[in-house]
Coordinates of C-alpha atoms (C1' of nucleotides) in Angstrom, one line a residue:
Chain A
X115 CA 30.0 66.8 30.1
X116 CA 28.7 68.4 33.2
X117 CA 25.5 69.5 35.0
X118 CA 22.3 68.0 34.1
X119 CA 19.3 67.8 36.3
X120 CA 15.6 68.5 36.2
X121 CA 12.7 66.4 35.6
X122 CA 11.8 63.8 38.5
X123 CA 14.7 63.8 40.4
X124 CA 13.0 62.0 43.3
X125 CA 13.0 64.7 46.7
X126 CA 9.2 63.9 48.2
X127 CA 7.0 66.5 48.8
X128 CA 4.7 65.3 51.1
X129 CA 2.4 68.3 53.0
X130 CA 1.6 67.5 56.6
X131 CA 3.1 64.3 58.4
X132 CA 1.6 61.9 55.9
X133 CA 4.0 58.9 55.6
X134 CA 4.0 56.4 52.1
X135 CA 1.2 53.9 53.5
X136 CA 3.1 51.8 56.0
X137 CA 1.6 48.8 54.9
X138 CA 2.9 46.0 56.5
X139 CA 4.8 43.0 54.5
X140 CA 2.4 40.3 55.5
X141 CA -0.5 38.5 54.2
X142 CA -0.1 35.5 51.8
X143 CA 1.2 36.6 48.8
X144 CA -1.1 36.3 45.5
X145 CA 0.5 38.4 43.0
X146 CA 2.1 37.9 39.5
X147 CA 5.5 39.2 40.8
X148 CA 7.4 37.3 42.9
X149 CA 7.7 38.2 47.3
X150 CA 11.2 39.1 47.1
X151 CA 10.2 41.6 44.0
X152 CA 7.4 43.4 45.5
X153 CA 9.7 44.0 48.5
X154 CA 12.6 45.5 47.2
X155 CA 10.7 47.5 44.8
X156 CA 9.1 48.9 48.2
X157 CA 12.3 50.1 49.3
X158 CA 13.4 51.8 45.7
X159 CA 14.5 55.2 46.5
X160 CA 12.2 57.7 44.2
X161 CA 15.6 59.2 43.0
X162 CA 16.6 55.8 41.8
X163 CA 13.3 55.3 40.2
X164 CA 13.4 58.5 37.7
X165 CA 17.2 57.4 36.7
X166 CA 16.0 53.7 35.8
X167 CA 13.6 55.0 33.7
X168 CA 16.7 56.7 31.9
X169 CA 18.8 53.4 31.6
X170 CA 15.9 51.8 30.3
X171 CA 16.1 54.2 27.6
X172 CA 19.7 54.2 26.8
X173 CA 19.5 50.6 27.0
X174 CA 16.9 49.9 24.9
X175 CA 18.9 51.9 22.6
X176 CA 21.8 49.5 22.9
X177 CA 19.5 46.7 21.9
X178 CA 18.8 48.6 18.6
X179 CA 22.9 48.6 17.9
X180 CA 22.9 45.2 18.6
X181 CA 25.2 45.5 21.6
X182 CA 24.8 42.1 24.0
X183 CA 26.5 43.2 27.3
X184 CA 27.7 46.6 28.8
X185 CA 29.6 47.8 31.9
X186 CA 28.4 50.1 34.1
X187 CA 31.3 52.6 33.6
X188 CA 29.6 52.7 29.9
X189 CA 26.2 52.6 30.9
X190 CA 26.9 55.5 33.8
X191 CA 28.7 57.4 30.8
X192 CA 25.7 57.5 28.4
X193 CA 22.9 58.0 31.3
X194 CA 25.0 60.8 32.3
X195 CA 25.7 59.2 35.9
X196 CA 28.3 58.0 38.5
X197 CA 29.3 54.5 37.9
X198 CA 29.0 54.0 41.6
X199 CA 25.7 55.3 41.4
X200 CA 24.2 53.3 38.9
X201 CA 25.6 49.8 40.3
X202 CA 24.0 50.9 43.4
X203 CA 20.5 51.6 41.6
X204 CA 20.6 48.5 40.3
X205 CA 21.6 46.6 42.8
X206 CA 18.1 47.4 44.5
X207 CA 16.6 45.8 41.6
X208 CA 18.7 42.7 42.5
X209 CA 22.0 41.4 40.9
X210 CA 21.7 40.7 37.5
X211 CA 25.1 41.5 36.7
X212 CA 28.2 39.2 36.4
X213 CA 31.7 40.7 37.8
X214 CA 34.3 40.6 35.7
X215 CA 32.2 41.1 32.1
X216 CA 29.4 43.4 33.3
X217 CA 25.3 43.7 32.8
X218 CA 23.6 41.4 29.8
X219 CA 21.8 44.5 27.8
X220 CA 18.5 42.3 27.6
X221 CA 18.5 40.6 30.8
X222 CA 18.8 44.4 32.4
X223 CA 15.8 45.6 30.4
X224 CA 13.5 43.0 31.4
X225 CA 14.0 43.6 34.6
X226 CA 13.8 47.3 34.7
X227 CA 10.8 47.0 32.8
X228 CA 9.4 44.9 35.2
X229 CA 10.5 47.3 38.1
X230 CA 8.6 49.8 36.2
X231 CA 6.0 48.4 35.8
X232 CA 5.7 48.4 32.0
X233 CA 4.8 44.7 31.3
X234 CA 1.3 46.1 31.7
X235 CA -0.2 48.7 29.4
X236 CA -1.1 51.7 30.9
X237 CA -4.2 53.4 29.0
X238 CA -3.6 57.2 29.1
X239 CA -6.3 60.5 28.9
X240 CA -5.4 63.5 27.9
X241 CA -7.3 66.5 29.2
X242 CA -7.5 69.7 27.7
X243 CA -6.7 69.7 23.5
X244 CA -5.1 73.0 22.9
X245 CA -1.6 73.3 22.0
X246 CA -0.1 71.3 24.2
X247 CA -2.8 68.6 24.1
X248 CA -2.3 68.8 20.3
X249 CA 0.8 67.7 21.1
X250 CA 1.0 65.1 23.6
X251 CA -1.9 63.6 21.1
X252 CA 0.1 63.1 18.4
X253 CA 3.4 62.4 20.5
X254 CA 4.8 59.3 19.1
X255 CA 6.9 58.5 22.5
X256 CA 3.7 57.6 24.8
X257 CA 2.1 54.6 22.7
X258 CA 5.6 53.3 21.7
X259 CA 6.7 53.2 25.6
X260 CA 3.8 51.1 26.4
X261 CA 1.6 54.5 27.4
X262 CA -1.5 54.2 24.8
X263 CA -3.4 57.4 24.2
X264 CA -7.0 56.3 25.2
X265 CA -9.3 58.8 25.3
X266 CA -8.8 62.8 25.2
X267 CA -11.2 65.5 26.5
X268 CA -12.5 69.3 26.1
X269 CA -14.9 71.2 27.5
X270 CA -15.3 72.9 24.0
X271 CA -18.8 71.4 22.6
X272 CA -17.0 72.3 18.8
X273 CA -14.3 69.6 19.4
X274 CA -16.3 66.8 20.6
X275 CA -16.0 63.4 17.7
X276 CA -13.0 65.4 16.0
X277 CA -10.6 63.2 15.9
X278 CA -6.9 64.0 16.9
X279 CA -4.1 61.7 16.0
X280 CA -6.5 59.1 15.1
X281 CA -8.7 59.6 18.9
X282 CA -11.7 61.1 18.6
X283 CA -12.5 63.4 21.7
X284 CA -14.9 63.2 24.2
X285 CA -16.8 65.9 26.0
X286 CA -15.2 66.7 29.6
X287 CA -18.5 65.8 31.2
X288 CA -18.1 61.9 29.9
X289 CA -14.6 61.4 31.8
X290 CA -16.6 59.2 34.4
X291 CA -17.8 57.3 32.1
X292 CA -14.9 56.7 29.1
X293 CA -12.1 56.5 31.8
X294 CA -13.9 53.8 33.6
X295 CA -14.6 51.7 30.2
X296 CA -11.5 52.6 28.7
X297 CA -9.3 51.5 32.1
X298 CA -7.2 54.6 31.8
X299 CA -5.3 54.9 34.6
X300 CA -3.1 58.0 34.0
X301 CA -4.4 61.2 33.6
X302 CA -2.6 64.1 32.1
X303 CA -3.7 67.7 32.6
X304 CA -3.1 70.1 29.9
X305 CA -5.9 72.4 30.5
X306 CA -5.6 76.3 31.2
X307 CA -4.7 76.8 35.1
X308 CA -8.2 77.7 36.1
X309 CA -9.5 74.4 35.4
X310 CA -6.6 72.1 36.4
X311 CA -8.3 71.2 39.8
X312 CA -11.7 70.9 39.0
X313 CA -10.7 68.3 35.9
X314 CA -8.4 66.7 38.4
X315 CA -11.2 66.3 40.9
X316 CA -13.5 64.8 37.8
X317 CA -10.4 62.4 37.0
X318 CA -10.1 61.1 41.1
X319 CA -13.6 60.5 40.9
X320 CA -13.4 58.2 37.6
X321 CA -10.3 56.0 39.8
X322 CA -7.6 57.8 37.9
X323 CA -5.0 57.5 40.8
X324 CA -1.7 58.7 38.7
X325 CA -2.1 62.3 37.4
X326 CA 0.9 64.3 35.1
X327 CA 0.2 67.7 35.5
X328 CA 0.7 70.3 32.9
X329 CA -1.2 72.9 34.8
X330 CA 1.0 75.7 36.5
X331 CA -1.1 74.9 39.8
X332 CA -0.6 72.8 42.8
X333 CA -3.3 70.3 42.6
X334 CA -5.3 69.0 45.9
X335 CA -5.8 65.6 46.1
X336 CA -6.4 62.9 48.0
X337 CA -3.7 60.6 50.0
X338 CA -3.9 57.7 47.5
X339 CA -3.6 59.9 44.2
X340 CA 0.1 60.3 43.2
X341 CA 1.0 63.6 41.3
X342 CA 3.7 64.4 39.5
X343 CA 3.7 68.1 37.7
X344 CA 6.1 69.6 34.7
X345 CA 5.9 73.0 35.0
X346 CA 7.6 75.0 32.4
X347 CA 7.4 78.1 33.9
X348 CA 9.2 77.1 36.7
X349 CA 11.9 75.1 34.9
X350 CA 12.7 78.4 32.9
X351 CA 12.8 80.0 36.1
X352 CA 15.3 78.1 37.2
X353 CA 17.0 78.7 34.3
X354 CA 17.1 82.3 35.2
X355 CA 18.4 81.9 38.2
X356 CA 21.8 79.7 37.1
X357 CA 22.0 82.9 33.9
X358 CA 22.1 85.7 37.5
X359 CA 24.1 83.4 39.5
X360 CA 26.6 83.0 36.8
X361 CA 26.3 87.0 35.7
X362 CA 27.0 88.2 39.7
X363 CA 29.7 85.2 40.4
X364 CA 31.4 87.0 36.9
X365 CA 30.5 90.4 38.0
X366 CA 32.3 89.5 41.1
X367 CA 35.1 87.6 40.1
X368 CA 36.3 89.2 37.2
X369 CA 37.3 93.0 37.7
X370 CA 34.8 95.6 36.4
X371 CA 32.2 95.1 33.9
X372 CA 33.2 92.3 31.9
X373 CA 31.0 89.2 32.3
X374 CA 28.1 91.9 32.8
X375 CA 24.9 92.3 30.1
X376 CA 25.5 89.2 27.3
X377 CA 29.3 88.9 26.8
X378 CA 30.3 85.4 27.6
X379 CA 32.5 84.2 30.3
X380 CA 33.8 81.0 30.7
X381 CA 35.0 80.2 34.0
Chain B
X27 CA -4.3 66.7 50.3
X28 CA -1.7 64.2 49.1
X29 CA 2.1 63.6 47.2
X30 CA 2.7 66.2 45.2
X31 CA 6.1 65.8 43.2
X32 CA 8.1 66.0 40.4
X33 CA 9.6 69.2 38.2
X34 CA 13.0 70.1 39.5
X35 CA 13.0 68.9 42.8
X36 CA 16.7 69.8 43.1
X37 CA 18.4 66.3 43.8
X38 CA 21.6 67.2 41.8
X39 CA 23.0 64.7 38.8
X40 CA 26.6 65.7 38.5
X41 CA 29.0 63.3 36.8
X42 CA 32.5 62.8 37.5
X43 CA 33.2 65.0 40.8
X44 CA 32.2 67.9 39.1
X45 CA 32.1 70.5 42.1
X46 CA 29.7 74.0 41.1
X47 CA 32.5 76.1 40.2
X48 CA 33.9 77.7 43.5
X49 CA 34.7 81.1 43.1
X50 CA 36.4 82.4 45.8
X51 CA 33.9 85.4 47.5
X52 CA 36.4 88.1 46.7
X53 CA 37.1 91.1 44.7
X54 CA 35.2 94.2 44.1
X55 CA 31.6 93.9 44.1
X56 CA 30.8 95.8 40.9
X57 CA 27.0 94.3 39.7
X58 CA 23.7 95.2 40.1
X59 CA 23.1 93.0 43.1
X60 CA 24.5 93.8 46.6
X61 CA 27.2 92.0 47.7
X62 CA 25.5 89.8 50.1
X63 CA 22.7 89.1 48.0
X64 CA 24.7 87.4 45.6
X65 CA 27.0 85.8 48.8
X66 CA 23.4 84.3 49.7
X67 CA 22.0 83.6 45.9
X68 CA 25.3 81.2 45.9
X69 CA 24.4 79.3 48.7
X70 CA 20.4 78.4 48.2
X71 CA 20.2 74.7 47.2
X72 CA 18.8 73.8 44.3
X73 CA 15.5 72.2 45.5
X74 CA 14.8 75.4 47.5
X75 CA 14.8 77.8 43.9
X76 CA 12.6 75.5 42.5
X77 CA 10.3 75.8 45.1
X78 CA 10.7 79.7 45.6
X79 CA 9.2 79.5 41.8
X80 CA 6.1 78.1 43.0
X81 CA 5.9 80.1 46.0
X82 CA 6.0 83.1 43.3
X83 CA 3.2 82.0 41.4
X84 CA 1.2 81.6 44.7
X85 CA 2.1 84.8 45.7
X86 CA 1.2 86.7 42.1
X87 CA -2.0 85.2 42.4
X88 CA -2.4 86.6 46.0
X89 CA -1.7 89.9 44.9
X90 CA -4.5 90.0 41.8
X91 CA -6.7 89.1 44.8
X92 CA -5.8 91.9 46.6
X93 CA -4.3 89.9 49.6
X94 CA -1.2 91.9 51.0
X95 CA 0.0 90.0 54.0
X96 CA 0.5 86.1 54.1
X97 CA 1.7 83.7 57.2
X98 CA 4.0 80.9 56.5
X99 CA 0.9 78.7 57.2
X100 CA -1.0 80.3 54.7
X101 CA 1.5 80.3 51.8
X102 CA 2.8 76.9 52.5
X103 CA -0.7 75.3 52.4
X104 CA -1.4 77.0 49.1
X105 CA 2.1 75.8 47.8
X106 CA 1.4 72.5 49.0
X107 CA 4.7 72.2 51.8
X108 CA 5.4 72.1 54.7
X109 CA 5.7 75.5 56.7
X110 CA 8.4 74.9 58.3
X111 CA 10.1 74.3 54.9
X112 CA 8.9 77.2 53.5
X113 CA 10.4 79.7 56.1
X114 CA 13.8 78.1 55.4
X115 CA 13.3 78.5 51.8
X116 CA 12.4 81.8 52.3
X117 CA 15.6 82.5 54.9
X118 CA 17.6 81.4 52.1
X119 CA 16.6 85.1 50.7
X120 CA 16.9 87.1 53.7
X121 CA 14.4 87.9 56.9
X122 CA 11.8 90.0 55.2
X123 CA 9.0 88.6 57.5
X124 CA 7.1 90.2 60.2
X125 CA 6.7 88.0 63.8
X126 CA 3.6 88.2 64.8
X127 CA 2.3 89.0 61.7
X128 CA 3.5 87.5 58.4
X129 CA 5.2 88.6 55.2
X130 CA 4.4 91.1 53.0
X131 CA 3.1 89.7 49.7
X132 CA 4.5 92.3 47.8
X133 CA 7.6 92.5 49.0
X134 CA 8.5 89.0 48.7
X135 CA 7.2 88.9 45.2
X136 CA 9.6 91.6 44.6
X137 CA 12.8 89.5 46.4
X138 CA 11.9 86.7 45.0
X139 CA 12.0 88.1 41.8
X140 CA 15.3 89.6 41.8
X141 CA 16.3 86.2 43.3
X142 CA 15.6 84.5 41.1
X143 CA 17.0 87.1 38.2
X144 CA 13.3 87.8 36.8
X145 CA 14.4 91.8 37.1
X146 CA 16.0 91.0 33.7
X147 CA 14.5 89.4 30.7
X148 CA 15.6 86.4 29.1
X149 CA 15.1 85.5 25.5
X150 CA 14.4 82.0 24.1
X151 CA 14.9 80.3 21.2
X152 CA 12.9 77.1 20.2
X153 CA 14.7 74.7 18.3
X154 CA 12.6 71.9 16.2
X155 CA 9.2 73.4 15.5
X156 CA 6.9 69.9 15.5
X157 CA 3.8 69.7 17.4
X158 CA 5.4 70.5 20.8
X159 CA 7.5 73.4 18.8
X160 CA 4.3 74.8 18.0
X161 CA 2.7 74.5 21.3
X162 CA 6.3 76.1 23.0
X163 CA 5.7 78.7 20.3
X164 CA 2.3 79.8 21.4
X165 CA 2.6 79.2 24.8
X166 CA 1.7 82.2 26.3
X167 CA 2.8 81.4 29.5
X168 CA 6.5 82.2 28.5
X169 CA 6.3 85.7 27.6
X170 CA 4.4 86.8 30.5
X171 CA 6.6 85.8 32.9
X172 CA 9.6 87.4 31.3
X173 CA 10.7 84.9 28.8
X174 CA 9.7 86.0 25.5
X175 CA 10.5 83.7 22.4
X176 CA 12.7 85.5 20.6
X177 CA 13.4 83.2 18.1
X178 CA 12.3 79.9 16.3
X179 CA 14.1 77.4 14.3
X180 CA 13.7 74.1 12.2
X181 CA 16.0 72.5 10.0
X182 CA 12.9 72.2 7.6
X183 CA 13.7 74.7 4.6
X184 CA 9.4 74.8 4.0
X185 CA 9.0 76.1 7.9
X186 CA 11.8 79.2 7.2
X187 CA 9.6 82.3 6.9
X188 CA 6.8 81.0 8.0
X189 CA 5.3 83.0 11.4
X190 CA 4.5 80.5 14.0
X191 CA 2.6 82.0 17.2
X192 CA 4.1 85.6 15.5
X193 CA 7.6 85.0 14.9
X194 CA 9.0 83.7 11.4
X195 CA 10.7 80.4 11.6
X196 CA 14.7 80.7 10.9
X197 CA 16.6 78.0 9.5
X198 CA 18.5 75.6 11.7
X199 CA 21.6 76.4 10.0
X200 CA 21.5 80.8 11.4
X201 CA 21.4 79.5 14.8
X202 CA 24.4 81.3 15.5
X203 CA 24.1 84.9 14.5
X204 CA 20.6 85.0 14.9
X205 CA 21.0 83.9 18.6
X206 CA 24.1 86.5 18.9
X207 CA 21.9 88.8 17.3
X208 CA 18.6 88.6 19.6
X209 CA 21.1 88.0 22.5
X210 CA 18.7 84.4 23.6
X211 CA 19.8 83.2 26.7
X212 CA 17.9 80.0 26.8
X213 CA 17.5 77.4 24.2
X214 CA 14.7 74.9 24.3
X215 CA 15.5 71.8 22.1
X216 CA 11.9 70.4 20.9
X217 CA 13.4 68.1 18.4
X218 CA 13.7 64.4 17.7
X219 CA 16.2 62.9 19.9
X220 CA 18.5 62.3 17.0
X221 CA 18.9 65.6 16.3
X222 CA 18.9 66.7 20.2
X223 CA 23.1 66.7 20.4
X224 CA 23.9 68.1 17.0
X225 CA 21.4 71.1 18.1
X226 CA 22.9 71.4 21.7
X227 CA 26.0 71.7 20.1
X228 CA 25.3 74.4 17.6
X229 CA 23.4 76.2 21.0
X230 CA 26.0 76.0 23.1
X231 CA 28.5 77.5 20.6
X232 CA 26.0 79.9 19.8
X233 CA 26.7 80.9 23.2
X234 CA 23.6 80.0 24.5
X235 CA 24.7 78.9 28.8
X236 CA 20.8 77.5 29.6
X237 CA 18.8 74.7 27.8
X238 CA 15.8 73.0 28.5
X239 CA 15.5 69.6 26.8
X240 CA 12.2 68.2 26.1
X241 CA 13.9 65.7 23.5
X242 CA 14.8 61.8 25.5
X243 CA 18.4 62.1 25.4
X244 CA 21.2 62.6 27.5
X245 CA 22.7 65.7 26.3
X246 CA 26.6 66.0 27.0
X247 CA 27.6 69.8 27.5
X248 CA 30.6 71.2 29.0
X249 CA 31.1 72.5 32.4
X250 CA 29.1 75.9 32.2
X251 CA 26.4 75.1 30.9
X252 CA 23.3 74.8 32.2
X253 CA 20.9 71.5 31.1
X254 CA 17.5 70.8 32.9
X255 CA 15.4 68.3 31.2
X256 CA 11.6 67.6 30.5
X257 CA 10.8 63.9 29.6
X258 CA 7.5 62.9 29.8
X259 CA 8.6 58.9 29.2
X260 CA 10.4 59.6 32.2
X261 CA 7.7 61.0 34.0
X262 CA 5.2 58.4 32.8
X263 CA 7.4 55.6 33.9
X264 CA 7.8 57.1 37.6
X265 CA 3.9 57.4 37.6
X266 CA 3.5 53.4 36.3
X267 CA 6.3 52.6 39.0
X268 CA 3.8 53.8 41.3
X269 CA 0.7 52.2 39.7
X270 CA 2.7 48.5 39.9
X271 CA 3.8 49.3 43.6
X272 CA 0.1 49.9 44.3
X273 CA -0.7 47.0 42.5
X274 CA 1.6 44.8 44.4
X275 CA 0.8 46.3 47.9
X276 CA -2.8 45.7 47.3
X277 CA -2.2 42.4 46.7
X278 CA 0.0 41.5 49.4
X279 CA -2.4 43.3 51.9
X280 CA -5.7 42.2 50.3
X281 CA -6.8 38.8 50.5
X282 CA -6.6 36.7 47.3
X283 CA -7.4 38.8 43.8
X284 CA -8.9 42.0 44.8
X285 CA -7.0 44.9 43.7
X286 CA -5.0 43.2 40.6
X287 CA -5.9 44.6 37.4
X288 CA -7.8 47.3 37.3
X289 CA -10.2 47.3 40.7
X290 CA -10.0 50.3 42.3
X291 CA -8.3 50.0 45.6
X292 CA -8.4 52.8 48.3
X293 CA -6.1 52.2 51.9
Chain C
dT95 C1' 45.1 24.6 37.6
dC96 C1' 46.6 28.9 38.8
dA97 C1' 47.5 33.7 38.5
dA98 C1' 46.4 38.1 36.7
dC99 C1' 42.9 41.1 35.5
dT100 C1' 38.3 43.0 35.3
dT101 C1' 34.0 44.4 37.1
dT102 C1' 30.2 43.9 40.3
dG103 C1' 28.0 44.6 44.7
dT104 C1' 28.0 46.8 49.1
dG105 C1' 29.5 48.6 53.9
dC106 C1' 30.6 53.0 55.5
dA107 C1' 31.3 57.8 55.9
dA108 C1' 30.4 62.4 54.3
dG109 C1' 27.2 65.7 52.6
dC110 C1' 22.6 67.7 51.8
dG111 C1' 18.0 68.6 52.6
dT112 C1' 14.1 68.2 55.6
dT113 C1' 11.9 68.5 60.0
dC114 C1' 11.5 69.7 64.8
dA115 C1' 11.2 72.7 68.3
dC116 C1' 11.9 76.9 70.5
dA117 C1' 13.9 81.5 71.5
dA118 C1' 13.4 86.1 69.6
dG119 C1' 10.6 89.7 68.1
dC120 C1' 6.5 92.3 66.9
dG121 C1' 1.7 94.1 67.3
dG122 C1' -2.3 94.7 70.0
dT123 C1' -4.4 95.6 74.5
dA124 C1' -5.2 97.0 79.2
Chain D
dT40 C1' 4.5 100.5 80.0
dA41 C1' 3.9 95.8 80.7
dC42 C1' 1.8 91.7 79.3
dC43 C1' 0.0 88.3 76.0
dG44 C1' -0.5 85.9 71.9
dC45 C1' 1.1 85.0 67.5
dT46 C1' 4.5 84.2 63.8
dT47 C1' 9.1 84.3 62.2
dG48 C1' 13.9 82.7 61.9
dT49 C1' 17.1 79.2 62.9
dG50 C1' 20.2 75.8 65.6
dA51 C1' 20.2 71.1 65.9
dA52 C1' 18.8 66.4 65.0
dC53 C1' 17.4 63.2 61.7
dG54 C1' 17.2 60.7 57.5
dC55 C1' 18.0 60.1 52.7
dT56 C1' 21.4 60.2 48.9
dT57 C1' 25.8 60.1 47.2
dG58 C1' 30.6 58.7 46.6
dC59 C1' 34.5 56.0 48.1
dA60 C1' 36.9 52.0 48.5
dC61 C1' 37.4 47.3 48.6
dA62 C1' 36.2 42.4 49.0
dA63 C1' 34.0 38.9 46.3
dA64 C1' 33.4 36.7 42.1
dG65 C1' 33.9 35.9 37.5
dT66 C1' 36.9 35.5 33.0
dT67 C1' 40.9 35.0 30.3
dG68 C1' 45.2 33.0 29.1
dA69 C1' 49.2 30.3 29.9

DNA sequence: TCAACTTTGTGCAAGCGTTCACAAGCGGTA
DNA sequence: TACCGCTTGTGAACGCTTGCACAAAGTTGA
């Protein structure tokens, strides 16, 4: 086992000074969750966030085996973690686990689901039905996770009513509209480049305020919008990088052409 | 203008205490690459290359529009960071900036290239050839920056043969000397996540060093090789983190109601 | 009941990455 | 040539994240 990163792995980008709405932690509280809850999940590093979301996943797959309680030596293991590191995630979640025996499987995914967030259905549009739209249509992981596909949109006239993976698409110009009576409240852009901002625009103005961005562009929006982009372009970049890192480290190491042009080193 | 994250922001997940492999700088330089090219290469941190990625996207689309001097001001706004950031990021590479004046688009296209070892092409494979298979497949955003798909494969005996976005569909099983053969340096898993290890494994033995993972598991790889990971249940769950931390804000801020479930809220 | 063993939860220190702030350097102008 | 204004490049401070190491707390078995 070694290196594995990518996806969310929680450094903010924020442009200018703008600082996380320093709301303050008063007020009478009115909320399903509980004071203490809302508070600590304040304080949830973003790193921590995107590795919950893994545990969730591995633990919901221990669930499935039927397996009741689990250490967090195993569960580090099979998210690919740090044992220290994951008792320290979850402890800002709060301590659910018992010392000695280790984290009830169940008890754990309630509460990371309720960190989350997922206890409420989030109703998700999908922008832009080419390929990738196709795709993220039809992808069985969103509706199962508690992300229900609930409206998708082109700004081809041809598509409009067809039906993809049972959802019939709307015309661009109706996002207003649909999003509003449809409560979607991500967005995800799979669109060509050229019209990633002007659809995100469209989707701010229907009270969209989460957008996943396929688009290789940097979208503009507005303070209270939250953006996150996958951008494959860039993660294969990456990927080229590590491939000439690992060619000049052998080209320097090793003496005189091996490592160079495809033949495989292994340091 | 607002938070703008997610992709490879370069927070590093190493289990165990892995350390990144440190050669010791000696030996005779013998690659394509200067010596102190490679001596910086080594040294720029992870959330910095994904970033120069973006700045070169930025930057390609400044020279179609004829621009051929930038600021840091400029080119940070456009890549939605902070400038001061950006000058480090691009110090990582060297001082080919002008005071006074700016940088040369051209030339830091051209750096930031080699950087990132876009000088060279890198073939991909695309393993698993369901909907997102397909759209991978067609994507034309791969070949045009240097990646061209170079070889497709499901372990679907109907799919072998068949051309998908131009290239015919190998079985899962040729993996091996058709990768040698094409010489791919990056595989892309698209499969279920069952099959996601078994694949990773034939890949990696296939000699393959770089993967990216769109499939939710956990891969375990050895030391040299290079995982990054897509998941878009991941990335969904970070954005309904946000949505529920919105949520609860609101309704610790506002008085009594307003703002829980689905009323728009804007600080 | 007590001791031995296991595993959590966390204070603390080290390491990275980001941001600030300013000296150094370059082009333009008189 | 000397000055002025602008922009880069970077040392240093700051803050977040990680990893270590250990006390606290629970279980098991005699």
């Amino acid at each position: 086992m070694a290196a594995q990163r990518g996806e969310g792995d929680g450094v903010v980008t924020r442009p200018q000074g703008t600082s996380p709405a320093g709301t303050s932690p008063q007020g009478t509280t009115n909320s399903e969750a509980p004071a203490d809850v809302r508070e600590r999940a304040r304080a949830i590093p973003e790193a921590a966030v995107a590795r919950l979301a893994v545990y969730l996943r591995v633990l919901s797959g221990m669930v499935e085996q039927g397996v009741t309680t689990i250490s967090s030596e195993e569960l580090a293991g099979a998210a690919g973690v740090n044992s220290a590191k994951l008792r320290k995630d979850l402890s800002y979640i709060g301590s659910y686990g018992t010392r000695g025996v280790g984290y009830d499987v169940e008890v754990l995914v309630s509460h990371i689901e309720r960190i989350l967030g997922l206890t409420r259905k989030h109703s998700v549009a999908v922008v832009g039905i080419g390929n990738l739209g196709h795709a993220l249509a039809n992808y069985g992981g969103f509706p199962s996770r508690g992300f229900p596909v609930a409206a998708l949109f082109d700004i081809d006239p041809d598509l409009t009513g067809v039906p993809v993976g049972g959802i019939p698409v709307d015309h661009i110009d109706d996002i207003t509209t649909v999003c509003a009576e449809r409560e979607v409240s991500i967005g995800v852009i799979a669109t060509p480049p050229q019209a990633a901002q002007a659809v995100c625009d469209r989707l701010v103005s229907a009270g969209v305020q989460c957008i996943l961005n396929f688009a290789p562009v940097v979208l503009q929006v507005p303070d209270y919008v939250e953006v996150r982009k996958v951008d494959l372009a860039v993660e294969m970049q990456i990927l080229s990088f590590h491939v000439a890192r690992r060619a000049d480290e052998a080209a320097g190491d090793v003496v005189n052409g091996i490592g160079v042009d495809g033949v495989v080193i292994r340091p």
